[in-house]
Amino acid sequence: MSEQPPVPAATHVLVSGGSRGLGLSIVQDVINSGAKVTAFARTVTDGMRELAEQHPDRVHIGSADITDAAALAQLIKESSAELGPIDALVNNAAIGQDSLHVHTSADRIDQIISTNLTAPLLLTRQVMRHMMAKGMRGRIVMITSICAQRGYAGLVAYSATKGGLDAATRTLAREMHGRMLVNAIAPGFFASEMSSVLGQTQLDAITRRTPSGRLVEPDNVIPLCHTLLFDDTNINGQVLVVDGGGSI
Ligand SMILES: NC(=O)c1ccc[n+]([C@@H]2O[C@H](COP(=O)([O-])OP(=O)(O)OC[C@H]3O[C@@H](n4cnc5c(N)ncnc54)[C@H](OP(=O)(O)O)[C@@H]3O)[C@@H](O)[C@H]2O)c1
């Protein structure tokens, strides 16, 4: 097989769950870098609206449920018609869990797996087909979690989905053989709506166990996500941990 040139920097990034928390910070970073961005979540927030108003020629926002493949197809059609083809995806949207496995209903387990694993895999497939149809090469970043590598009570189904995406990352990188760079970022706990179920005692315990002596912040994840989207590093098929050393 012939040698592949480097995958170009992203020019139009699709960010799932780009309405708040880490996702909104990723959207802001893509804008700061000069690229275009399409962001969606079930609810469009003021933060998304402000960015779209400030950068009408580079930001497309939409309301869509990640489990609704038809809505996502429509979003991709509209945003690529407006801003040009999408050549990168950040699979950030997810729902959390705060229940022991024995107390988690079958419906809830199904919902966590559909939202956090099946839907991102289908969206990845959709975006890859979009890129390949346009003869483009691109980049995929999965936002997973340290929970996929270390055990945390109350997060069984959630951890299973994140481990599934980590495994898919490696295999996709191999399948795409340089036509796409596929990587995952596995953060430790950071403050957000998702992690707001943790009480101060639990947060203090995590901080104590973290060698860097402080919890992760979304801003700690941004430089790495930026590099995976824009730089020529030849990092591929990796799961990169950002957890202050909590898992060592
Ligand atoms: N917070 C942590 O401690 C932590 C640690 C490790 C990894 N992570 C991962 O980091 C990523 C971001 O988490 P976060 O803490 O920033 O969470 P967050 O504040 O709860 O944000 C989650 C985002 O996903 C969207 N979302 C959820 N369900 C969706 C659906 N069905 N369809 C479309 N969008 C949906 C949410 O918007 P809507 O609800 O309006 O749809 C929101 O934009 C997630 O993948 C999470 O698993 C978080």
PDB file of C-alpha atoms and ligand atoms in Angstrom:
ATOM      1  CA  MET A   1       0.000   0.000   0.000  1.00  0.00           C
ATOM      2  CA  SER A   2       1.365   3.451  -0.896  1.00  0.00           C
ATOM      3  CA  GLU A   3       2.503   5.911   1.753  1.00  0.00           C
ATOM      4  CA  GLN A   4      -0.190   8.349   2.894  1.00  0.00           C
ATOM      5  CA  PRO A   5       0.466  12.095   3.181  1.00  0.00           C
ATOM      6  CA  PRO A   6      -0.451  13.685   6.557  1.00  0.00           C
ATOM      7  CA  VAL A   7      -4.174  14.116   7.230  1.00  0.00           C
ATOM      8  CA  PRO A   8      -4.878  17.844   6.776  1.00  0.00           C
ATOM      9  CA  ALA A   9      -5.980  20.016   9.687  1.00  0.00           C
ATOM     10  CA  ALA A  10      -9.742  20.066  10.256  1.00  0.00           C
ATOM     11  CA  THR A  11     -11.632  22.838   8.490  1.00  0.00           C
ATOM     12  CA  HIS A  12     -15.233  22.083   9.575  1.00  0.00           C
ATOM     13  CA  VAL A  13     -15.771  20.185  12.824  1.00  0.00           C
ATOM     14  CA  LEU A  14     -19.037  18.579  13.941  1.00  0.00           C
ATOM     15  CA  VAL A  15     -19.312  18.570  17.759  1.00  0.00           C
ATOM     16  CA  SER A  16     -22.030  16.480  19.409  1.00  0.00           C
ATOM     17  CA  GLY A  17     -23.250  17.815  22.740  1.00  0.00           C
ATOM     18  CA  GLY A  18     -21.747  21.209  21.941  1.00  0.00           C
ATOM     19  CA  SER A  19     -24.245  23.102  24.075  1.00  0.00           C
ATOM     20  CA  ARG A  20     -22.536  23.279  27.467  1.00  0.00           C
ATOM     21  CA  GLY A  21     -19.708  21.822  29.549  1.00  0.00           C
ATOM     22  CA  LEU A  22     -16.748  20.370  27.702  1.00  0.00           C
ATOM     23  CA  GLY A  23     -18.590  20.333  24.363  1.00  0.00           C
ATOM     24  CA  LEU A  24     -19.170  24.092  24.373  1.00  0.00           C
ATOM     25  CA  SER A  25     -15.490  24.683  25.263  1.00  0.00           C
ATOM     26  CA  ILE A  26     -14.484  22.517  22.280  1.00  0.00           C
ATOM     27  CA  VAL A  27     -16.806  24.529  20.009  1.00  0.00           C
ATOM     28  CA  GLN A  28     -15.230  27.775  21.276  1.00  0.00           C
ATOM     29  CA  ASP A  29     -11.711  26.429  20.652  1.00  0.00           C
ATOM     30  CA  VAL A  30     -12.562  25.397  17.084  1.00  0.00           C
ATOM     31  CA  ILE A  31     -13.867  28.927  16.438  1.00  0.00           C
ATOM     32  CA  ASN A  32     -10.731  30.454  18.010  1.00  0.00           C
ATOM     33  CA  SER A  33      -8.603  28.333  15.682  1.00  0.00           C
ATOM     34  CA  GLY A  34     -10.299  29.893  12.642  1.00  0.00           C
ATOM     35  CA  ALA A  35     -12.124  26.731  11.526  1.00  0.00           C
ATOM     36  CA  LYS A  36     -15.870  26.226  11.078  1.00  0.00           C
ATOM     37  CA  VAL A  37     -18.041  24.325  13.500  1.00  0.00           C
ATOM     38  CA  THR A  38     -21.439  22.655  13.633  1.00  0.00           C
ATOM     39  CA  ALA A  39     -22.730  21.998  17.135  1.00  0.00           C
ATOM     40  CA  PHE A  40     -25.845  20.209  18.271  1.00  0.00           C
ATOM     41  CA  ALA A  41     -27.564  18.998  21.420  1.00  0.00           C
ATOM     42  CA  ARG A  42     -31.190  18.299  22.291  1.00  0.00           C
ATOM     43  CA  THR A  43     -31.512  21.824  23.707  1.00  0.00           C
ATOM     44  CA  VAL A  44     -29.930  24.843  22.022  1.00  0.00           C
ATOM     45  CA  THR A  45     -28.410  26.988  24.787  1.00  0.00           C
ATOM     46  CA  ASP A  46     -27.688  30.706  25.040  1.00  0.00           C
ATOM     47  CA  GLY A  47     -23.975  29.858  24.817  1.00  0.00           C
ATOM     48  CA  MET A  48     -24.477  28.214  21.413  1.00  0.00           C
ATOM     49  CA  ARG A  49     -26.727  31.048  20.190  1.00  0.00           C
ATOM     50  CA  GLU A  50     -24.170  33.700  21.175  1.00  0.00           C
ATOM     51  CA  LEU A  51     -21.380  31.950  19.238  1.00  0.00           C
ATOM     52  CA  ALA A  52     -23.637  31.538  16.188  1.00  0.00           C
ATOM     53  CA  GLU A  53     -24.557  35.232  16.320  1.00  0.00           C
ATOM     54  CA  GLN A  54     -20.918  36.311  16.706  1.00  0.00           C
ATOM     55  CA  HIS A  55     -19.681  34.076  13.851  1.00  0.00           C
ATOM     56  CA  PRO A  56     -22.599  33.575  11.447  1.00  0.00           C
ATOM     57  CA  ASP A  57     -20.292  32.559   8.580  1.00  0.00           C
ATOM     58  CA  ARG A  58     -18.465  29.899  10.615  1.00  0.00           C
ATOM     59  CA  VAL A  59     -20.972  28.436  13.087  1.00  0.00           C
ATOM     60  CA  HIS A  60     -24.027  26.277  12.467  1.00  0.00           C
ATOM     61  CA  ILE A  61     -26.098  25.161  15.446  1.00  0.00           C
ATOM     62  CA  GLY A  62     -29.001  22.779  15.685  1.00  0.00           C
ATOM     63  CA  SER A  63     -31.263  20.909  18.019  1.00  0.00           C
ATOM     64  CA  ALA A  64     -31.056  17.146  17.524  1.00  0.00           C
ATOM     65  CA  ASP A  65     -31.066  13.994  19.585  1.00  0.00           C
ATOM     66  CA  ILE A  66     -27.953  11.944  18.862  1.00  0.00           C
ATOM     67  CA  THR A  67     -30.102   8.801  18.729  1.00  0.00           C
ATOM     68  CA  ASP A  68     -32.160  10.274  15.852  1.00  0.00           C
ATOM     69  CA  ALA A  69     -30.166   9.312  12.756  1.00  0.00           C
ATOM     70  CA  ALA A  70     -32.584  11.073  10.377  1.00  0.00           C
ATOM     71  CA  ALA A  71     -32.274  14.372  12.270  1.00  0.00           C
ATOM     72  CA  LEU A  72     -28.480  14.090  12.179  1.00  0.00           C
ATOM     73  CA  ALA A  73     -28.516  13.375   8.436  1.00  0.00           C
ATOM     74  CA  GLN A  74     -30.594  16.523   7.933  1.00  0.00           C
ATOM     75  CA  LEU A  75     -28.240  18.562  10.146  1.00  0.00           C
ATOM     76  CA  ILE A  76     -25.175  17.369   8.216  1.00  0.00           C
ATOM     77  CA  LYS A  77     -26.913  18.165   4.921  1.00  0.00           C
ATOM     78  CA  GLU A  78     -27.860  21.683   6.032  1.00  0.00           C
ATOM     79  CA  SER A  79     -24.574  22.585   7.721  1.00  0.00           C
ATOM     80  CA  SER A  80     -22.393  21.286   4.883  1.00  0.00           C
ATOM     81  CA  ALA A  81     -24.542  23.194   2.367  1.00  0.00           C
ATOM     82  CA  GLU A  82     -24.035  26.345   4.452  1.00  0.00           C
ATOM     83  CA  LEU A  83     -20.417  26.012   5.617  1.00  0.00           C
ATOM     84  CA  GLY A  84     -18.873  23.397   3.310  1.00  0.00           C
ATOM     85  CA  PRO A  85     -18.083  19.715   3.847  1.00  0.00           C
ATOM     86  CA  ILE A  86     -17.433  18.355   7.352  1.00  0.00           C
ATOM     87  CA  ASP A  87     -13.981  16.835   7.795  1.00  0.00           C
ATOM     88  CA  ALA A  88     -13.854  16.211  11.548  1.00  0.00           C
ATOM     89  CA  LEU A  89     -16.118  14.893  14.283  1.00  0.00           C
ATOM     90  CA  VAL A  90     -15.891  15.185  18.058  1.00  0.00           C
ATOM     91  CA  ASN A  91     -18.123  12.571  19.651  1.00  0.00           C
ATOM     92  CA  ASN A  92     -18.714  14.389  22.937  1.00  0.00           C
ATOM     93  CA  ALA A  93     -22.443  13.992  23.722  1.00  0.00           C
ATOM     94  CA  ALA A  94     -23.207  11.493  26.458  1.00  0.00           C
ATOM     95  CA  ILE A  95     -25.441  10.892  29.424  1.00  0.00           C
ATOM     96  CA  GLY A  96     -24.171   9.907  32.853  1.00  0.00           C
ATOM     97  CA  GLN A  97     -25.153   7.331  35.409  1.00  0.00           C
ATOM     98  CA  ASP A  98     -25.383   7.393  39.176  1.00  0.00           C
ATOM     99  CA  SER A  99     -26.790   4.030  40.192  1.00  0.00           C
ATOM    100  CA  LEU A 100     -25.412   0.667  41.186  1.00  0.00           C
ATOM    101  CA  HIS A 101     -25.816  -1.918  38.435  1.00  0.00           C
ATOM    102  CA  VAL A 102     -28.270  -3.998  40.496  1.00  0.00           C
ATOM    103  CA  HIS A 103     -30.498  -0.942  40.854  1.00  0.00           C
ATOM    104  CA  THR A 104     -30.318   0.248  37.237  1.00  0.00           C
ATOM    105  CA  SER A 105     -33.367  -0.643  35.150  1.00  0.00           C
ATOM    106  CA  ALA A 106     -33.035  -2.454  31.848  1.00  0.00           C
ATOM    107  CA  ASP A 107     -34.538   0.601  30.122  1.00  0.00           C
ATOM    108  CA  ARG A 108     -31.941   2.913  31.629  1.00  0.00           C
ATOM    109  CA  ILE A 109     -29.078   0.588  30.621  1.00  0.00           C
ATOM    110  CA  ASP A 110     -30.498   0.517  27.115  1.00  0.00           C
ATOM    111  CA  GLN A 111     -30.747   4.324  27.035  1.00  0.00           C
ATOM    112  CA  ILE A 112     -27.136   4.753  28.199  1.00  0.00           C
ATOM    113  CA  ILE A 113     -25.855   2.284  25.602  1.00  0.00           C
ATOM    114  CA  SER A 114     -27.970   3.803  22.780  1.00  0.00           C
ATOM    115  CA  THR A 115     -26.878   7.360  23.586  1.00  0.00           C
ATOM    116  CA  ASN A 116     -23.241   6.818  24.519  1.00  0.00           C
ATOM    117  CA  LEU A 117     -22.208   3.951  22.251  1.00  0.00           C
ATOM    118  CA  THR A 118     -24.614   3.030  19.436  1.00  0.00           C
ATOM    119  CA  ALA A 119     -25.406   6.626  18.443  1.00  0.00           C
ATOM    120  CA  PRO A 120     -21.760   7.826  18.349  1.00  0.00           C
ATOM    121  CA  LEU A 121     -20.810   4.779  16.259  1.00  0.00           C
ATOM    122  CA  LEU A 122     -23.647   5.524  13.807  1.00  0.00           C
ATOM    123  CA  LEU A 123     -22.762   9.223  13.696  1.00  0.00           C
ATOM    124  CA  THR A 124     -19.111   8.337  13.064  1.00  0.00           C
ATOM    125  CA  ARG A 125     -20.193   6.084  10.203  1.00  0.00           C
ATOM    126  CA  GLN A 126     -22.413   8.828   8.794  1.00  0.00           C
ATOM    127  CA  VAL A 127     -19.663  11.468   8.954  1.00  0.00           C
ATOM    128  CA  MET A 128     -17.073   9.090   7.491  1.00  0.00           C
ATOM    129  CA  ARG A 129     -19.375   8.302   4.573  1.00  0.00           C
ATOM    130  CA  HIS A 130     -19.959  12.050   4.077  1.00  0.00           C
ATOM    131  CA  MET A 131     -16.192  12.672   4.007  1.00  0.00           C
ATOM    132  CA  MET A 132     -15.409   9.725   1.753  1.00  0.00           C
ATOM    133  CA  ALA A 133     -18.177  10.692  -0.701  1.00  0.00           C
ATOM    134  CA  LYS A 134     -16.444  14.060  -1.019  1.00  0.00           C
ATOM    135  CA  GLY A 135     -12.994  12.441  -1.349  1.00  0.00           C
ATOM    136  CA  MET A 136     -11.910  14.027   1.930  1.00  0.00           C
ATOM    137  CA  ARG A 137      -9.636  12.730   4.664  1.00  0.00           C
ATOM    138  CA  GLY A 138     -10.372  13.712   8.228  1.00  0.00           C
ATOM    139  CA  ARG A 139     -10.209  13.324  11.952  1.00  0.00           C
ATOM    140  CA  ILE A 140     -12.402  11.711  14.583  1.00  0.00           C
ATOM    141  CA  VAL A 141     -12.080  12.383  18.326  1.00  0.00           C
ATOM    142  CA  MET A 142     -14.054  10.348  20.857  1.00  0.00           C
ATOM    143  CA  ILE A 143     -14.521  11.839  24.317  1.00  0.00           C
ATOM    144  CA  THR A 144     -14.508   8.780  26.547  1.00  0.00           C
ATOM    145  CA  SER A 145     -13.616   8.532  30.236  1.00  0.00           C
ATOM    146  CA  ILE A 146     -11.100   7.186  32.701  1.00  0.00           C
ATOM    147  CA  CYS A 147     -14.042   5.070  33.925  1.00  0.00           C
ATOM    148  CA  ALA A 148     -13.363   2.770  30.982  1.00  0.00           C
ATOM    149  CA  GLN A 149      -9.959   1.924  32.439  1.00  0.00           C
ATOM    150  CA  ARG A 150     -10.523   2.008  36.213  1.00  0.00           C
ATOM    151  CA  GLY A 151     -13.512   0.922  38.285  1.00  0.00           C
ATOM    152  CA  TYR A 152     -15.945   3.473  39.762  1.00  0.00           C
ATOM    153  CA  ALA A 153     -19.079   2.333  41.602  1.00  0.00           C
ATOM    154  CA  GLY A 154     -22.332   3.545  40.062  1.00  0.00           C
ATOM    155  CA  LEU A 155     -21.039   3.730  36.496  1.00  0.00           C
ATOM    156  CA  VAL A 156     -21.226   0.189  35.097  1.00  0.00           C
ATOM    157  CA  ALA A 157     -23.230   0.807  31.910  1.00  0.00           C
ATOM    158  CA  TYR A 158     -21.602   4.215  31.373  1.00  0.00           C
ATOM    159  CA  SER A 159     -18.109   2.696  31.691  1.00  0.00           C
ATOM    160  CA  ALA A 160     -19.039  -0.091  29.288  1.00  0.00           C
ATOM    161  CA  THR A 161     -20.017   2.463  26.638  1.00  0.00           C
ATOM    162  CA  LYS A 162     -16.798   4.429  27.053  1.00  0.00           C
ATOM    163  CA  GLY A 163     -14.710   1.233  26.890  1.00  0.00           C
ATOM    164  CA  GLY A 164     -16.619   0.333  23.729  1.00  0.00           C
ATOM    165  CA  LEU A 165     -15.668   3.640  22.113  1.00  0.00           C
ATOM    166  CA  ASP A 166     -12.018   3.207  23.183  1.00  0.00           C
ATOM    167  CA  ALA A 167     -11.954  -0.200  21.485  1.00  0.00           C
ATOM    168  CA  ALA A 168     -13.701   1.164  18.374  1.00  0.00           C
ATOM    169  CA  THR A 169     -11.107   3.967  18.205  1.00  0.00           C
ATOM    170  CA  ARG A 170      -8.224   1.521  17.791  1.00  0.00           C
ATOM    171  CA  THR A 171      -9.996  -0.625  15.226  1.00  0.00           C
ATOM    172  CA  LEU A 172     -11.286   2.342  13.213  1.00  0.00           C
ATOM    173  CA  ALA A 173      -7.800   3.858  13.068  1.00  0.00           C
ATOM    174  CA  ARG A 174      -6.523   0.575  11.632  1.00  0.00           C
ATOM    175  CA  GLU A 175      -9.437   0.199   9.192  1.00  0.00           C
ATOM    176  CA  MET A 176      -9.021   3.703   7.825  1.00  0.00           C
ATOM    177  CA  HIS A 177      -5.279   3.268   7.239  1.00  0.00           C
ATOM    178  CA  GLY A 178      -4.333   6.927   7.256  1.00  0.00           C
ATOM    179  CA  ARG A 179      -7.425   8.249   5.475  1.00  0.00           C
ATOM    180  CA  MET A 180      -8.635   9.303   8.906  1.00  0.00           C
ATOM    181  CA  LEU A 181      -6.954   9.847  12.231  1.00  0.00           C
ATOM    182  CA  VAL A 182      -9.090   8.380  15.003  1.00  0.00           C
ATOM    183  CA  ASN A 183      -8.276   9.036  18.655  1.00  0.00           C
ATOM    184  CA  ALA A 184      -9.979   9.208  22.036  1.00  0.00           C
ATOM    185  CA  ILE A 185      -9.503  11.465  25.048  1.00  0.00           C
ATOM    186  CA  ALA A 186     -10.306   9.915  28.423  1.00  0.00           C
ATOM    187  CA  PRO A 187     -10.748  12.643  31.051  1.00  0.00           C
ATOM    188  CA  GLY A 188     -10.970  12.134  34.777  1.00  0.00           C
ATOM    189  CA  PHE A 189     -13.862  13.755  36.673  1.00  0.00           C
ATOM    190  CA  PHE A 190     -14.445  17.445  35.983  1.00  0.00           C
ATOM    191  CA  ALA A 191     -17.221  19.745  37.168  1.00  0.00           C
ATOM    192  CA  SER A 192     -20.199  19.827  34.805  1.00  0.00           C
ATOM    193  CA  GLU A 193     -23.908  19.156  34.773  1.00  0.00           C
ATOM    194  CA  MET A 194     -23.109  15.474  34.280  1.00  0.00           C
ATOM    195  CA  SER A 195     -20.848  15.194  37.325  1.00  0.00           C
ATOM    196  CA  SER A 196     -23.031  17.447  39.518  1.00  0.00           C
ATOM    197  CA  VAL A 197     -24.427  14.301  41.169  1.00  0.00           C
ATOM    198  CA  LEU A 198     -21.117  13.990  43.047  1.00  0.00           C
ATOM    199  CA  GLY A 199     -21.127  15.561  46.487  1.00  0.00           C
ATOM    200  CA  GLN A 200     -18.297  17.646  47.951  1.00  0.00           C
ATOM    201  CA  THR A 201     -17.067  14.659  50.011  1.00  0.00           C
ATOM    202  CA  GLN A 202     -16.643  12.576  46.849  1.00  0.00           C
ATOM    203  CA  LEU A 203     -14.941  15.456  44.999  1.00  0.00           C
ATOM    204  CA  ASP A 204     -12.561  15.976  47.948  1.00  0.00           C
ATOM    205  CA  ALA A 205     -11.719  12.253  47.916  1.00  0.00           C
ATOM    206  CA  ILE A 206     -10.978  12.317  44.166  1.00  0.00           C
ATOM    207  CA  THR A 207      -8.800  15.420  44.645  1.00  0.00           C
ATOM    208  CA  ARG A 208      -6.866  13.720  47.476  1.00  0.00           C
ATOM    209  CA  ARG A 209      -6.224  10.660  45.293  1.00  0.00           C
ATOM    210  CA  THR A 210      -5.064  12.771  42.326  1.00  0.00           C
ATOM    211  CA  PRO A 211      -1.258  13.197  42.160  1.00  0.00           C
ATOM    212  CA  SER A 212      -1.502  16.674  40.608  1.00  0.00           C
ATOM    213  CA  GLY A 213      -3.601  17.704  43.630  1.00  0.00           C
ATOM    214  CA  ARG A 214      -6.473  19.162  41.630  1.00  0.00           C
ATOM    215  CA  LEU A 215      -9.459  18.015  39.635  1.00  0.00           C
ATOM    216  CA  VAL A 216      -9.464  18.112  35.859  1.00  0.00           C
ATOM    217  CA  GLU A 217     -11.051  21.162  34.218  1.00  0.00           C
ATOM    218  CA  PRO A 218     -12.521  21.234  30.691  1.00  0.00           C
ATOM    219  CA  ASP A 219      -9.737  23.673  29.763  1.00  0.00           C
ATOM    220  CA  ASN A 220      -7.175  20.914  30.497  1.00  0.00           C
ATOM    221  CA  VAL A 221      -8.751  18.775  27.772  1.00  0.00           C
ATOM    222  CA  ILE A 222      -8.922  21.515  25.140  1.00  0.00           C
ATOM    223  CA  PRO A 223      -5.229  21.646  24.087  1.00  0.00           C
ATOM    224  CA  LEU A 224      -5.218  17.898  23.461  1.00  0.00           C
ATOM    225  CA  CYS A 225      -8.471  17.987  21.498  1.00  0.00           C
ATOM    226  CA  HIS A 226      -7.090  20.928  19.518  1.00  0.00           C
ATOM    227  CA  THR A 227      -3.928  19.001  18.658  1.00  0.00           C
ATOM    228  CA  LEU A 228      -5.898  15.940  17.545  1.00  0.00           C
ATOM    229  CA  LEU A 229      -8.056  18.119  15.274  1.00  0.00           C
ATOM    230  CA  PHE A 230      -5.473  20.476  13.839  1.00  0.00           C
ATOM    231  CA  ASP A 231      -1.842  19.374  14.289  1.00  0.00           C
ATOM    232  CA  ASP A 232       0.305  16.947  12.334  1.00  0.00           C
ATOM    233  CA  THR A 233       1.413  14.659  15.164  1.00  0.00           C
ATOM    234  CA  ASN A 234       0.803  11.201  13.624  1.00  0.00           C
ATOM    235  CA  ILE A 235      -1.008  10.274  16.869  1.00  0.00           C
ATOM    236  CA  ASN A 236      -3.533   7.650  15.760  1.00  0.00           C
ATOM    237  CA  GLY A 237      -5.675   4.986  17.415  1.00  0.00           C
ATOM    238  CA  GLN A 238      -4.775   6.208  20.906  1.00  0.00           C
ATOM    239  CA  VAL A 239      -6.745   6.767  24.094  1.00  0.00           C
ATOM    240  CA  LEU A 240      -5.124   9.764  25.788  1.00  0.00           C
ATOM    241  CA  VAL A 241      -5.805  10.135  29.514  1.00  0.00           C
ATOM    242  CA  VAL A 242      -6.231  13.571  31.127  1.00  0.00           C
ATOM    243  CA  ASP A 243      -6.810  12.897  34.819  1.00  0.00           C
ATOM    244  CA  GLY A 244      -4.064  14.595  36.799  1.00  0.00           C
ATOM    245  CA  GLY A 245      -2.483  11.178  37.256  1.00  0.00           C
ATOM    246  CA  GLY A 246      -5.434   9.864  39.261  1.00  0.00           C
ATOM    247  CA  SER A 247      -5.319   6.512  37.501  1.00  0.00           C
ATOM    248  CA  ILE A 248      -1.582   5.782  37.880  1.00  0.00           C
TER     249      ILE A 248
HETATM  250  N1  LIG B   1     -17.955  15.488  33.675  1.00  0.00           N
HETATM  251  C1  LIG B   1     -17.110  14.525  33.901  1.00  0.00           C
HETATM  252  O1  LIG B   1     -16.666  14.282  35.036  1.00  0.00           O
HETATM  253  C2  LIG B   1     -16.610  13.668  32.763  1.00  0.00           C
HETATM  254  C3  LIG B   1     -15.497  12.837  32.976  1.00  0.00           C
HETATM  255  C4  LIG B   1     -15.025  12.054  31.938  1.00  0.00           C
HETATM  256  C5  LIG B   1     -15.610  12.116  30.696  1.00  0.00           C
HETATM  257  N2  LIG B   1     -16.688  12.923  30.517  1.00  0.00           N
HETATM  258  C6  LIG B   1     -17.276  12.949  29.172  1.00  0.00           C
HETATM  259  O2  LIG B   1     -17.135  14.249  28.650  1.00  0.00           O
HETATM  260  C7  LIG B   1     -18.189  14.507  27.704  1.00  0.00           C
HETATM  261  C8  LIG B   1     -18.878  15.829  28.068  1.00  0.00           C
HETATM  262  O3  LIG B   1     -19.427  15.695  29.354  1.00  0.00           O
HETATM  263  P1  LIG B   1     -19.878  16.935  30.257  1.00  0.00           P
HETATM  264  O4  LIG B   1     -19.439  16.631  31.625  1.00  0.00           O
HETATM  265  O5  LIG B   1     -19.480  18.209  29.585  1.00  0.00           O
HETATM  266  O6  LIG B   1     -21.458  16.681  30.212  1.00  0.00           O
HETATM  267  P2  LIG B   1     -22.717  17.658  30.185  1.00  0.00           P
HETATM  268  O7  LIG B   1     -22.407  18.986  30.745  1.00  0.00           O
HETATM  269  O8  LIG B   1     -23.837  16.862  30.766  1.00  0.00           O
HETATM  270  O9  LIG B   1     -22.940  17.829  28.610  1.00  0.00           O
HETATM  271  C9  LIG B   1     -23.383  16.755  27.817  1.00  0.00           C
HETATM  272  C10 LIG B   1     -23.717  17.282  26.443  1.00  0.00           C
HETATM  273  O10 LIG B   1     -24.272  16.197  25.667  1.00  0.00           O
HETATM  274  C11 LIG B   1     -25.570  16.590  25.216  1.00  0.00           C
HETATM  275  N3  LIG B   1     -26.414  15.410  25.116  1.00  0.00           N
HETATM  276  C12 LIG B   1     -26.762  14.538  26.093  1.00  0.00           C
HETATM  277  N4  LIG B   1     -27.615  13.628  25.617  1.00  0.00           N
HETATM  278  C13 LIG B   1     -27.816  13.930  24.302  1.00  0.00           C
HETATM  279  C14 LIG B   1     -28.604  13.373  23.262  1.00  0.00           C
HETATM  280  N5  LIG B   1     -29.405  12.303  23.471  1.00  0.00           N
HETATM  281  N6  LIG B   1     -28.562  13.929  22.030  1.00  0.00           N
HETATM  282  C15 LIG B   1     -27.793  15.020  21.801  1.00  0.00           C
HETATM  283  N7  LIG B   1     -27.020  15.601  22.743  1.00  0.00           N
HETATM  284  C16 LIG B   1     -27.039  15.059  23.980  1.00  0.00           C
HETATM  285  C17 LIG B   1     -26.063  17.601  26.262  1.00  0.00           C
HETATM  286  O11 LIG B   1     -27.090  18.462  25.776  1.00  0.00           O
HETATM  287  P3  LIG B   1     -28.668  18.086  25.918  1.00  0.00           P
HETATM  288  O12 LIG B   1     -28.854  17.472  27.275  1.00  0.00           O
HETATM  289  O13 LIG B   1     -29.398  19.390  25.736  1.00  0.00           O
HETATM  290  O14 LIG B   1     -28.961  17.130  24.808  1.00  0.00           O
HETATM  291  C18 LIG B   1     -24.769  18.380  26.473  1.00  0.00           C
HETATM  292  O15 LIG B   1     -24.554  19.254  25.395  1.00  0.00           O
HETATM  293  C19 LIG B   1     -19.119  13.293  27.785  1.00  0.00           C
HETATM  294  O16 LIG B   1     -18.796  12.393  26.749  1.00  0.00           O
HETATM  295  C20 LIG B   1     -18.762  12.673  29.115  1.00  0.00           C
HETATM  296  O17 LIG B   1     -19.056  11.295  29.150  1.00  0.00           O
HETATM  297  C21 LIG B   1     -17.199  13.705  31.503  1.00  0.00           C
END
